[in-house]
XYZ file of C-alpha atoms in Angstrom:
700
model
C -3.144 -25.294 5.516
C -0.981 -28.214 3.740
C 2.078 -27.800 3.058
C 0.812 -28.551 -0.836
C -1.289 -25.422 -0.648
C 1.407 -23.678 0.734
C 4.206 -23.882 -2.121
C 0.854 -24.232 -4.446
C -0.202 -19.755 -3.212
C 3.816 -19.153 -3.623
C 3.883 -20.191 -6.825
C 0.944 -18.407 -8.099
C 2.238 -15.504 -6.143
C 5.598 -15.576 -8.033
C 3.625 -15.114 -11.570
C 1.867 -12.348 -9.915
C 5.204 -10.614 -9.074
C 6.550 -11.780 -12.780
C 3.389 -10.084 -14.303
C 3.762 -6.874 -12.654
C 7.374 -6.309 -13.912
C 8.014 -3.620 -15.845
C 9.761 -2.396 -18.348
C 10.307 1.350 -19.681
C 12.675 1.782 -23.024
C 15.292 4.032 -23.242
C 15.285 3.746 -19.070
C 18.964 3.760 -17.169
C 19.019 3.208 -13.490
C 21.265 5.367 -11.889
C 24.585 3.979 -11.436
C 25.258 1.916 -8.074
C 28.521 3.918 -7.474
C 27.150 6.437 -5.217
C 28.935 6.854 -1.720
C 27.188 7.920 1.309
C 28.215 11.713 1.453
C 25.584 11.809 -1.550
C 22.430 10.955 0.196
C 22.121 14.442 2.145
C 18.683 14.798 3.018
C 17.107 11.162 1.106
C 15.069 8.964 3.418
C 16.044 5.793 4.922
C 12.702 4.843 3.510
C 11.218 6.178 0.241
C 7.149 5.616 -0.548
C 6.864 7.591 -3.032
C 4.742 10.834 -3.143
C 1.489 9.427 -1.614
C 2.372 6.946 0.970
C 0.304 3.589 0.933
C -1.411 3.642 5.164
C -4.877 2.138 5.091
C -4.915 -0.769 6.933
C -6.685 -3.897 5.265
C -10.737 -4.609 5.764
C -10.443 -8.386 7.441
C -13.397 -10.534 5.172
C -14.831 -13.558 6.783
C -14.796 -16.968 5.853
C -18.313 -16.472 4.389
C -16.754 -13.603 2.140
C -18.486 -10.670 4.708
C -16.796 -8.180 5.494
C -16.539 -6.773 9.171
C -16.094 -3.221 9.314
C -13.252 -1.725 11.971
C -11.458 -5.230 11.918
C -8.047 -4.472 10.599
C -4.919 -5.770 9.520
C -1.805 -5.031 7.761
C 2.398 -5.244 7.712
C 5.375 -3.099 6.424
C 8.997 -3.023 6.998
C 10.718 -0.373 9.164
C 14.576 0.829 9.217
C 15.821 3.656 10.814
C 12.761 4.136 12.509
C 11.078 5.205 9.262
C 7.884 3.277 7.707
C 7.380 1.592 4.307
C 4.066 1.200 2.865
C 1.383 -0.705 4.131
C 0.393 -3.877 1.862
C -2.033 -3.688 -0.497
C -4.188 -5.875 -1.786
C -3.023 -7.958 -5.311
C -6.074 -6.483 -7.305
C -4.957 -3.177 -7.678
C -1.592 -1.179 -8.247
C 0.533 -2.763 -5.567
C 2.283 -0.335 -3.543
C 6.041 0.133 -4.075
C 8.869 1.112 -0.921
C 12.387 1.944 -0.759
C 14.933 1.018 2.225
C 17.848 2.884 1.678
C 21.010 0.815 2.313
C 23.479 3.381 3.548
C 20.955 3.963 5.926
C 20.990 0.122 7.258
C 24.827 -0.107 7.316
C 24.907 2.489 10.198
C 22.206 0.751 12.013
C 22.008 -2.703 10.794
C 19.941 -3.468 13.862
C 16.921 -0.623 12.861
C 15.191 -3.435 10.477
C 12.092 -4.764 11.425
C 9.024 -6.669 9.061
C 5.898 -5.609 11.383
C 2.203 -7.245 11.444
C -0.396 -5.742 12.535
C -3.839 -7.009 13.637
C -6.858 -4.459 15.522
C -10.213 -4.503 16.205
C -12.084 -1.239 16.070
C -15.844 -2.986 16.539
C -17.456 -3.398 19.116
C -17.747 -7.345 18.762
C -15.292 -9.849 19.099
C -13.298 -10.714 15.746
C -12.118 -14.400 14.333
C -9.019 -13.816 12.337
C -6.470 -16.626 11.086
C -3.627 -13.924 9.531
C -0.029 -14.939 7.846
C 2.914 -12.877 7.420
C 5.286 -14.225 5.198
C 9.004 -12.852 5.463
C 10.750 -12.050 2.402
C 12.627 -15.722 2.428
C 9.376 -17.337 1.982
C 8.852 -16.329 -1.401
C 12.628 -17.447 -2.623
C 10.956 -20.798 -4.415
C 13.543 -23.007 -2.809
C 15.627 -23.928 0.214
C 18.347 -22.133 -0.496
C 18.780 -18.509 0.817
C 18.217 -15.554 -1.161
C 21.427 -13.064 0.149
C 19.667 -10.218 -1.518
C 16.834 -10.782 0.802
C 16.415 -10.222 4.689
C 16.440 -12.925 6.648
C 14.888 -13.243 10.106
C 17.580 -11.158 12.940
C 17.407 -13.157 15.789
C 17.982 -16.924 17.523
C 14.734 -15.552 19.854
C 11.423 -15.576 18.918
C 9.662 -12.006 18.802
C 7.733 -10.842 21.254
C 4.317 -8.888 20.929
C 4.332 -5.379 21.608
C 3.848 -3.814 24.640
C -0.451 -3.301 24.832
C -0.964 -5.819 22.762
C -3.193 -9.027 23.272
C -1.943 -12.735 22.990
C -5.599 -13.826 25.180
C -6.730 -16.529 22.981
C -4.472 -16.169 19.994
C -2.062 -19.229 18.606
C 1.192 -18.238 17.059
C 2.749 -20.794 15.068
C 6.373 -20.450 12.283
C 6.891 -22.019 9.380
C 10.423 -22.867 7.249
C 11.392 -24.857 4.687
C 11.751 -28.061 6.183
C 9.304 -27.444 8.849
C 5.590 -26.122 8.915
C 3.698 -24.746 11.573
C 5.699 -25.393 14.597
C 4.289 -23.894 18.041
C 5.585 -21.059 18.863
C 6.818 -22.587 22.462
C 8.336 -25.617 20.224
C 10.553 -23.166 17.715
C 14.644 -23.535 18.067
C 17.400 -20.865 16.974
C 17.876 -23.279 14.058
C 14.214 -23.429 12.696
C 14.976 -19.303 13.600
C 16.992 -19.191 10.582
C 15.319 -20.728 8.026
C 12.012 -19.097 8.829
C 9.714 -17.823 5.924
C 6.583 -17.306 8.225
C 4.443 -16.106 10.877
C 0.728 -17.731 11.344
C -1.042 -16.090 13.671
C -5.040 -16.894 14.459
C -7.386 -16.872 17.127
C -9.745 -14.187 18.254
C -9.623 -10.339 18.963
C -11.939 -8.899 21.511
C -13.689 -5.559 20.918
C -10.905 -3.011 21.020
C -8.299 -5.035 21.132
C -4.915 -4.845 19.006
C -1.569 -7.959 18.089
C 1.413 -5.944 17.003
C 4.564 -8.122 16.521
C 8.377 -6.742 15.549
C 9.742 -8.807 13.436
C 13.851 -8.750 13.639
C 15.774 -8.990 10.431
C 18.767 -8.640 9.114
C 21.138 -8.982 5.807
C 23.441 -12.160 5.300
C 25.632 -9.954 3.094
C 25.177 -6.071 2.882
C 28.395 -5.732 1.224
C 27.309 -7.666 -1.764
C 23.187 -6.702 -1.976
C 22.228 -6.709 -5.708
C 20.552 -3.093 -6.154
C 20.175 -3.623 -10.017
C 18.183 -6.707 -11.238
C 15.260 -6.344 -9.889
C 13.630 -8.861 -11.857
C 16.322 -11.465 -10.548
C 15.981 -11.213 -7.346
C 16.713 -7.845 -6.314
C 13.143 -7.068 -4.668
C 11.365 -8.597 -1.693
C 7.904 -8.159 -0.284
C 6.023 -7.959 2.760
C 3.240 -9.375 2.696
C -0.106 -10.616 5.142
C -2.389 -13.717 3.849
C -6.095 -13.554 5.309
C -6.375 -17.273 5.059
C -10.490 -16.947 5.596
C -10.581 -14.919 1.891
C -7.406 -16.396 0.848
C -6.651 -12.631 -0.081
C -3.035 -11.538 -0.085
C -1.445 -8.234 0.423
C 1.746 -6.908 -0.379
C 4.197 -3.832 -0.210
C 6.887 -4.643 -2.752
C 10.199 -3.796 -1.536
C 13.822 -2.921 -2.491
C 17.335 -2.219 -0.990
C 18.868 0.787 -2.975
C 21.231 3.384 -2.401
C 20.028 6.961 -1.683
C 21.594 9.705 -4.097
C 21.398 13.248 -3.642
C 20.092 14.196 -7.071
C 21.174 17.639 -7.347
C 24.456 16.615 -6.650
C 24.357 12.948 -8.971
C 22.660 14.536 -11.505
C 25.516 17.734 -11.530
C 22.472 20.521 -11.883
C 23.803 22.834 -10.321
C 22.320 26.099 -11.923
C 24.798 26.255 -14.642
C 25.690 23.020 -15.991
C 24.272 21.243 -19.377
C 23.443 18.397 -20.688
C 25.562 15.914 -21.957
C 24.166 14.852 -25.258
C 25.164 11.387 -26.978
C 25.002 9.315 -29.729
C 25.131 4.972 -29.711
C 26.246 2.610 -31.812
C 23.460 -0.403 -31.846
C 26.611 -2.782 -30.854
C 26.144 -5.403 -27.309
C 27.465 -3.582 -25.500
C 26.861 -0.736 -26.940
C 29.574 2.484 -27.825
C 28.804 5.756 -26.980
C 29.845 8.991 -28.555
C 29.327 12.797 -27.233
C 28.075 14.907 -29.697
C 30.083 17.072 -28.863
C 29.512 19.866 -31.807
C 26.030 20.477 -30.435
C 27.164 20.186 -26.652
C 27.338 24.003 -26.263
C 23.431 24.759 -27.217
C 22.361 22.632 -24.985
C 20.459 23.721 -22.255
C 20.685 24.319 -18.807
C 19.675 21.694 -16.409
C 16.053 23.145 -14.419
C 14.946 20.755 -11.772
C 11.031 21.639 -13.395
C 12.176 19.991 -16.433
C 12.966 16.629 -14.211
C 10.931 13.969 -13.476
C 12.238 11.164 -11.747
C 9.963 8.030 -10.737
C 11.687 5.165 -8.566
C 8.374 2.474 -9.603
C 7.013 2.797 -12.708
C 7.478 4.530 -15.361
C 6.713 8.697 -16.425
C 4.430 10.383 -14.398
C 4.787 14.082 -13.993
C 2.008 13.978 -11.498
C 3.780 11.557 -9.349
C 7.413 12.977 -9.130
C 9.873 11.310 -7.060
C 12.567 14.252 -8.052
C 14.658 14.801 -5.692
C 14.667 12.002 -4.078
C 16.665 9.441 -6.527
C 17.957 5.800 -5.426
C 20.455 3.679 -7.121
C 19.156 0.626 -9.024
C 15.789 1.172 -10.438
C 15.304 5.373 -10.672
C 14.311 6.697 -14.283
C 14.513 9.728 -15.430
C 12.726 11.812 -18.246
C 12.488 14.826 -19.949
C 10.027 15.858 -21.854
C 12.125 17.744 -24.588
C 9.810 18.302 -26.978
C 8.980 21.738 -24.346
C 12.782 22.330 -23.638
C 14.270 24.820 -25.315
C 17.881 25.254 -26.092
C 20.582 27.710 -24.826
C 19.346 29.923 -26.884
C 14.991 29.879 -26.533
C 14.906 27.695 -29.815
C 12.699 24.675 -29.584
C 15.062 21.810 -29.128
C 13.749 19.033 -31.410
C 14.547 21.772 -34.281
C 17.755 22.798 -32.997
C 18.685 18.573 -33.558
C 17.496 19.013 -37.104
C 19.399 22.489 -37.763
C 22.576 20.734 -36.732
C 22.412 17.001 -38.568
C 20.869 15.174 -35.343
C 17.297 13.824 -35.534
C 15.648 13.648 -31.338
C 15.258 9.468 -31.268
C 12.170 7.794 -32.653
C 9.688 5.552 -31.258
C 8.269 2.510 -33.775
C 5.648 1.797 -31.456
C 4.207 5.347 -31.521
C 5.340 5.807 -34.961
C 7.039 9.216 -33.975
C 9.762 10.651 -31.783
C 8.975 10.092 -28.351
C 6.786 12.710 -26.744
C 8.798 11.839 -23.616
C 12.488 9.713 -23.227
C 13.505 7.923 -20.651
C 17.310 9.679 -20.866
C 20.379 7.702 -19.502
C 21.853 8.802 -16.532
C 25.668 9.651 -17.505
C 28.226 8.823 -15.489
C 30.404 6.489 -17.996
C 29.845 8.157 -21.505
C 33.197 9.712 -23.355
C 34.120 10.740 -27.049
C 36.166 7.674 -27.896
C 33.034 5.022 -28.058
C 33.457 3.604 -24.693
C 31.062 1.337 -23.004
C 32.267 1.260 -19.675
C 34.367 4.430 -19.369
C 34.585 8.076 -19.580
C 33.929 11.542 -17.960
C 32.437 13.530 -19.737
C 30.060 13.805 -16.850
C 30.718 16.626 -13.947
C 33.375 18.664 -16.216
C 33.246 22.349 -16.432
C 29.922 23.102 -17.754
C 28.423 19.318 -18.409
C 26.379 17.575 -15.899
C 25.791 14.040 -15.059
C 22.847 13.942 -16.761
C 22.659 13.053 -20.322
C 20.579 13.028 -23.551
C 21.042 10.254 -26.216
C 19.918 11.144 -29.906
C 20.664 10.586 -33.064
C 23.491 11.320 -34.957
C 22.152 11.581 -39.168
C 24.343 13.720 -40.767
C 28.100 12.757 -40.461
C 31.068 14.321 -42.132
C 34.133 13.143 -41.770
C 37.229 14.870 -40.833
C 35.465 18.132 -38.827
C 36.355 18.973 -36.022
C 34.089 19.844 -32.543
C 33.153 23.126 -33.923
C 32.324 21.611 -37.241
C 35.721 22.807 -39.294
C 37.814 21.185 -41.630
C 41.230 22.277 -42.314
C 42.718 21.511 -45.743
C 45.781 22.228 -47.618
C 45.767 24.388 -50.905
C 45.451 22.302 -53.610
C 44.027 18.933 -51.684
C 41.256 17.186 -53.408
C 37.950 17.083 -51.309
C 34.229 16.244 -52.497
C 31.755 16.659 -50.062
C 29.648 14.021 -51.497
C 32.448 11.099 -50.588
C 32.997 12.525 -46.935
C 29.309 12.348 -45.210
C 27.491 9.501 -44.231
C 23.350 9.920 -43.499
C 22.153 7.183 -40.531
C 18.682 6.399 -40.200
C 16.463 9.087 -38.038
C 14.003 6.414 -37.363
C 16.457 4.882 -34.781
C 17.210 5.614 -31.270
C 20.804 4.185 -31.929
C 23.043 4.597 -35.317
C 22.288 2.804 -38.478
C 23.921 3.399 -41.554
C 21.554 4.113 -44.712
C 24.013 2.880 -47.097
C 22.175 4.521 -50.404
C 21.209 8.031 -48.755
C 22.400 10.961 -50.629
C 21.991 14.964 -49.170
C 21.935 17.610 -51.299
C 25.202 20.466 -50.875
C 25.140 23.916 -50.968
C 28.486 26.043 -50.865
C 29.805 29.461 -50.134
C 32.243 28.496 -52.680
C 31.392 27.314 -56.745
C 32.322 23.542 -56.299
C 34.650 22.441 -58.919
C 32.683 20.431 -62.507
C 33.714 16.972 -60.583
C 31.344 18.065 -57.444
C 35.155 18.905 -55.627
C 36.111 21.250 -53.943
C 37.667 24.069 -55.260
C 41.171 24.635 -52.880
C 43.644 26.493 -54.778
C 42.757 29.938 -53.307
C 42.906 29.973 -49.650
C 39.879 31.413 -47.091
C 37.407 29.905 -46.034
C 34.003 29.155 -46.976
C 30.809 27.529 -45.726
C 29.253 23.588 -46.944
C 25.505 23.146 -46.220
C 24.457 19.494 -46.728
C 20.982 18.790 -46.725
C 18.867 15.535 -46.072
C 15.073 15.936 -46.424
C 13.366 12.640 -44.534
C 9.996 11.829 -44.489
C 8.845 9.381 -41.547
C 6.644 6.854 -41.067
C 3.767 8.768 -39.874
C 4.003 11.145 -42.572
C 5.710 14.062 -40.991
C 8.627 15.217 -43.388
C 11.027 17.200 -41.976
C 14.983 18.251 -43.164
C 18.450 17.671 -41.715
C 21.243 19.926 -42.307
C 24.352 20.136 -41.466
C 26.628 23.341 -41.569
C 30.294 23.047 -41.730
C 33.048 25.409 -42.188
C 36.244 24.805 -44.374
C 39.552 26.617 -43.989
C 41.464 26.167 -46.885
C 45.439 27.000 -45.824
C 44.958 28.183 -42.230
C 45.250 25.352 -39.523
C 45.438 27.943 -36.700
C 42.551 26.316 -36.009
C 43.664 22.681 -35.067
C 42.118 19.814 -37.392
C 43.066 18.040 -40.558
C 45.163 19.823 -42.488
C 45.599 16.494 -45.005
C 42.979 15.530 -47.508
C 40.830 13.571 -45.117
C 40.601 9.630 -45.781
C 37.388 7.739 -44.714
C 36.330 6.982 -41.216
C 33.517 4.440 -39.711
C 31.008 7.602 -39.271
C 31.090 6.789 -35.426
C 33.200 9.725 -34.400
C 34.492 13.668 -35.399
C 37.234 13.748 -33.558
C 40.484 14.313 -35.339
C 43.881 13.826 -33.911
C 47.531 15.140 -34.596
C 51.394 14.437 -33.172
C 52.818 16.346 -31.553
C 57.004 16.697 -31.829
C 59.401 18.409 -29.809
C 62.639 16.954 -29.455
C 65.514 17.161 -30.979
C 66.144 13.206 -31.777
C 64.271 10.309 -32.549
C 64.374 9.409 -29.021
C 63.529 12.138 -27.718
C 60.858 12.454 -29.134
C 58.809 9.686 -28.636
C 58.611 10.912 -25.119
C 55.873 13.391 -26.570
C 52.059 12.008 -26.710
C 50.081 12.142 -29.169
C 47.962 15.512 -28.409
C 43.654 15.890 -29.787
C 43.058 19.288 -31.814
C 39.662 19.631 -31.062
C 39.326 22.256 -28.194
C 39.164 20.772 -24.756
C 38.192 21.875 -21.076
C 39.613 21.373 -17.828
C 37.048 20.715 -14.790
C 38.741 23.698 -12.776
C 41.783 26.652 -12.424
C 44.876 24.745 -12.291
C 43.656 21.531 -14.093
C 45.303 19.813 -16.957
C 42.957 19.992 -19.744
C 41.781 17.123 -21.575
C 44.923 15.747 -23.883
C 47.499 17.756 -22.087
C 50.352 16.160 -20.706
C 51.301 16.369 -16.968
C 53.965 14.816 -15.161
C 54.830 13.335 -11.922
C 57.138 15.763 -9.579
C 56.902 13.194 -6.689
C 56.451 9.628 -6.064
C 52.672 8.344 -6.900
C 50.343 5.513 -7.793
C 48.282 4.618 -10.766
C 45.542 3.000 -9.914
C 42.287 0.576 -11.453
C 39.928 3.479 -10.452
C 39.245 6.280 -8.220
C 39.743 4.379 -4.777
C 43.074 4.365 -4.338
C 44.052 1.366 -2.372
C 46.448 -0.824 -2.603
C 44.455 -3.425 -4.075
C 44.069 -1.131 -6.709
C 47.373 -0.036 -7.326
C 48.858 -0.711 -11.311
C 51.919 0.653 -10.302
C 54.267 3.190 -8.710
C 56.284 5.916 -9.961
C 59.490 6.362 -7.661
C 59.815 10.421 -7.696
C 63.017 10.627 -10.447
C 65.160 13.629 -11.984
C 63.819 16.407 -14.041
C 64.822 14.730 -17.079
C 63.475 10.917 -15.981
C 60.284 11.846 -14.653
C 57.079 9.522 -15.601
C 54.800 11.448 -17.712
C 50.932 10.688 -18.506
C 48.593 12.536 -20.917
C 45.387 13.164 -19.318
C 42.745 11.270 -20.923
C 39.493 12.490 -18.441
C 38.460 13.135 -14.979
C 36.249 11.621 -12.013
C 35.948 12.298 -9.105
C 36.288 9.745 -6.117
C 33.561 9.278 -2.983
C 34.656 12.385 -1.139
C 35.079 14.047 -4.048
C 38.465 14.109 -4.866
C 39.238 15.030 -8.610
C 41.158 12.249 -10.019
C 43.260 12.579 -13.623
C 42.275 9.506 -15.721
C 45.430 8.996 -17.987
C 47.711 6.404 -20.281
C 50.797 6.417 -19.626
C 53.197 7.775 -22.378
C 56.492 6.221 -20.957
C 57.577 5.436 -24.013
C 60.480 2.466 -23.290
C 59.013 1.666 -19.789
C 57.457 -1.498 -18.634
C 54.401 0.518 -18.108
C 54.058 2.406 -21.143
C 50.289 2.303 -22.059
C 48.730 1.254 -19.477
C 45.610 3.208 -18.406
C 44.042 4.570 -15.208
C 43.727 6.534 -12.143
C 46.601 9.250 -10.932
C 46.048 12.124 -8.413
C 45.333 16.051 -9.576
C 46.810 17.419 -6.847
C 49.380 19.943 -8.159
C 52.045 18.875 -5.604
C 52.625 15.756 -6.912
C 51.837 16.137 -10.864
C 52.085 19.640 -13.362
C 51.909 19.829 -17.111
C 54.468 19.153 -19.313
C 54.659 22.164 -20.596
C 55.462 25.735 -19.900
C 52.964 28.543 -20.260
C 55.274 31.217 -20.040
C 58.145 33.016 -20.934
C 60.643 33.153 -18.455
C 61.862 36.695 -17.077
C 65.150 36.183 -17.754
C 64.202 35.150 -21.617
C 66.365 32.530 -20.927
C 65.949 28.535 -21.157
C 68.998 25.631 -20.934
C 68.699 22.531 -23.214
C 68.822 19.629 -19.964
C 68.289 17.020 -22.485
C 70.762 14.458 -22.560
C 70.907 13.960 -26.237
C 70.190 17.636 -26.851
C 66.991 19.323 -28.572
C 66.887 20.737 -32.070
C 65.401 23.750 -33.428
C 63.002 24.608 -36.438
C 61.591 26.835 -38.760
C 57.939 26.372 -37.546
C 55.764 26.020 -34.355
C 55.054 22.441 -35.476
C 58.557 21.080 -34.950
C 58.916 20.815 -38.779
C 62.587 21.957 -40.928
C 65.040 21.775 -38.426
C 67.684 24.194 -38.255
C 70.187 23.456 -35.944
C 70.972 21.243 -33.054
C 72.021 22.264 -29.682
C 73.615 20.153 -27.121
C 72.917 19.101 -23.159
C 73.674 22.732 -21.425
C 73.212 25.928 -24.408
C 71.385 28.785 -23.340
C 69.018 29.580 -25.718
C 67.872 33.214 -25.917
C 63.667 33.212 -26.590
C 61.075 35.830 -28.086
C 57.835 33.811 -27.178
C 55.549 31.445 -26.396
C 53.458 29.787 -29.172
C 50.556 27.365 -28.529
C 50.603 24.382 -30.971
C 47.604 22.597 -30.323
C 47.656 21.077 -26.418
C 51.197 21.342 -26.531
C 53.706 25.007 -26.539
C 56.772 26.323 -28.272
C 59.485 28.957 -27.546
C 60.558 31.101 -30.485
C 64.226 32.185 -30.370
C 65.063 35.605 -31.143
C 65.997 34.052 -34.086
C 62.845 32.844 -35.255
C 62.627 29.223 -34.984
C 61.322 27.055 -32.807
C 62.565 25.054 -30.315
C 59.887 22.314 -27.864
C 59.224 24.125 -24.397
C 59.107 20.132 -22.556
C 59.886 20.655 -19.707
C 62.095 17.354 -19.604
C 63.913 18.524 -21.998
C 64.437 22.472 -21.121
C 64.671 24.501 -17.839
C 63.818 28.153 -17.407
C 66.604 30.001 -16.538
C 70.114 29.935 -16.765
C 70.691 26.302 -15.464
């Protein structure tokens, strides 16, 4: 084969590769942060549910098949074999090599060539074994792809015939080097091994070619189009036939552990904006209605689109595994149709323009970086108490300003509030949030509205407001989206907005209030802003999201869950109680070994670290909640704040009653919760902070 023909065939094959590349709308690859301890039970080489082990029947130069004369090539890692190559005219086989297994034993990676003659007559052949680097298209080595792994030529396996065979090596700088002339330098740039000649009856030839990765720590596991996928290829030069196995490296993931499937966890449910990059929000108001994950509902395909008959579950790999749910057949936690549940709570299932209907199935995202604050790169809703890492993306249609995660709205008596002024409608025919500025719902109320459409808030109590928005899809399907909220006038015991709500972007339904716990402006500034919506922790003795904690020993703040010097943002030395560094817990994440970390914000006002964000230990040996959770047995507390503290007439610490200096002992009647902080009610009925930096239990 001439050098020009050699380059031309490479070009044609690269075009074939590009045309075979697939994209699935909405599909999100598994995150590439999986660690080796997630790989239990995951094969070193995965070939799908129906491995391809058929060899290629040889074709002679006159186009005639030669029965019982065969050849093929494949990869192996850790003693496990990939699919054999298949003809490019059909659906090429796909295989995955587990990068974790390569890291454990780099010497176990090979590409193999096998030629055999099971017939009763001699067989002429001319076969090329193309190494991955043969297809790189330019002399520069692709560091994602394996290279020849030795400084010596490969020798045929035991039992292979060599008589009458001619073996040549090719590179980007040299073509068809006779085997006896190959140097170590040639092997560094090796692209192809050509074997030709005649095999006698019942003879075979097998070559096991050692391979290695140049930079295994930085292998691209995600970008299949731009270089993560390579190939085992054999070429029959007698017919110009190409036979291929598409291969990529990935990290094996334990599906049950990585997706949080444990028999009790529910899907994470989110909606997203159309920003670039998109921002995601947790649909916390319907999270409790999500069903418990059942493996039977999940279709995993590491190689292509939705195919319930070819389900790779539980073998999933980073960088290409798509997770599909036919949510139209899934029931909510109460056994109701899930799509209808979405609609009854102001949401829509994502819509497919090409189909002209909602998706019959959808490639839901694997959720390891989603939260309810519009983050594109952080958040830890996954693997929290009762919530998995497996998410459903839906569309928020009816968006009411000011409500909390329980669809509650708290108003002060006499506040002016118009239901129509505090609602936005988003387009149901999308997969993301697209505002419909002129869309208006109808409103019903269990308490009559005023003539101008505002709510009658002169009397305290609770009642319901229901929004209804009828919509006709382009395919003619008519649905009604509805959203019921619970308005409480004059009672803020459940948290939420107490002032007349103001306009928001409609992207999030969360609301916050600032807690104040100290007696003076300087000490009150040390108390963090806490979220009002109920939140749960990931387990017992773990601070809930939004709660304040402080360090009782020396700790570090880190960029991620890997606590190394390179990732350290700041040190916090051990301090006296009144000076202990304080943080607000904003989320949770586990390290590679499973150890829980707090995601936090530094709230040490006046210090250089104030406002910094990162991860700290969640161990109770190092950090504990800032606020007391019980009344001391002695029912006594002592003021330890250098500036003293104030007492107040109400639990929200308004209406200053009296100031007490450091060292004063106070008698406590009971503990009162206020959002995610606590207060002590004194024997005289006044309230005081339960912040451990300001007071201490007992006669101190």
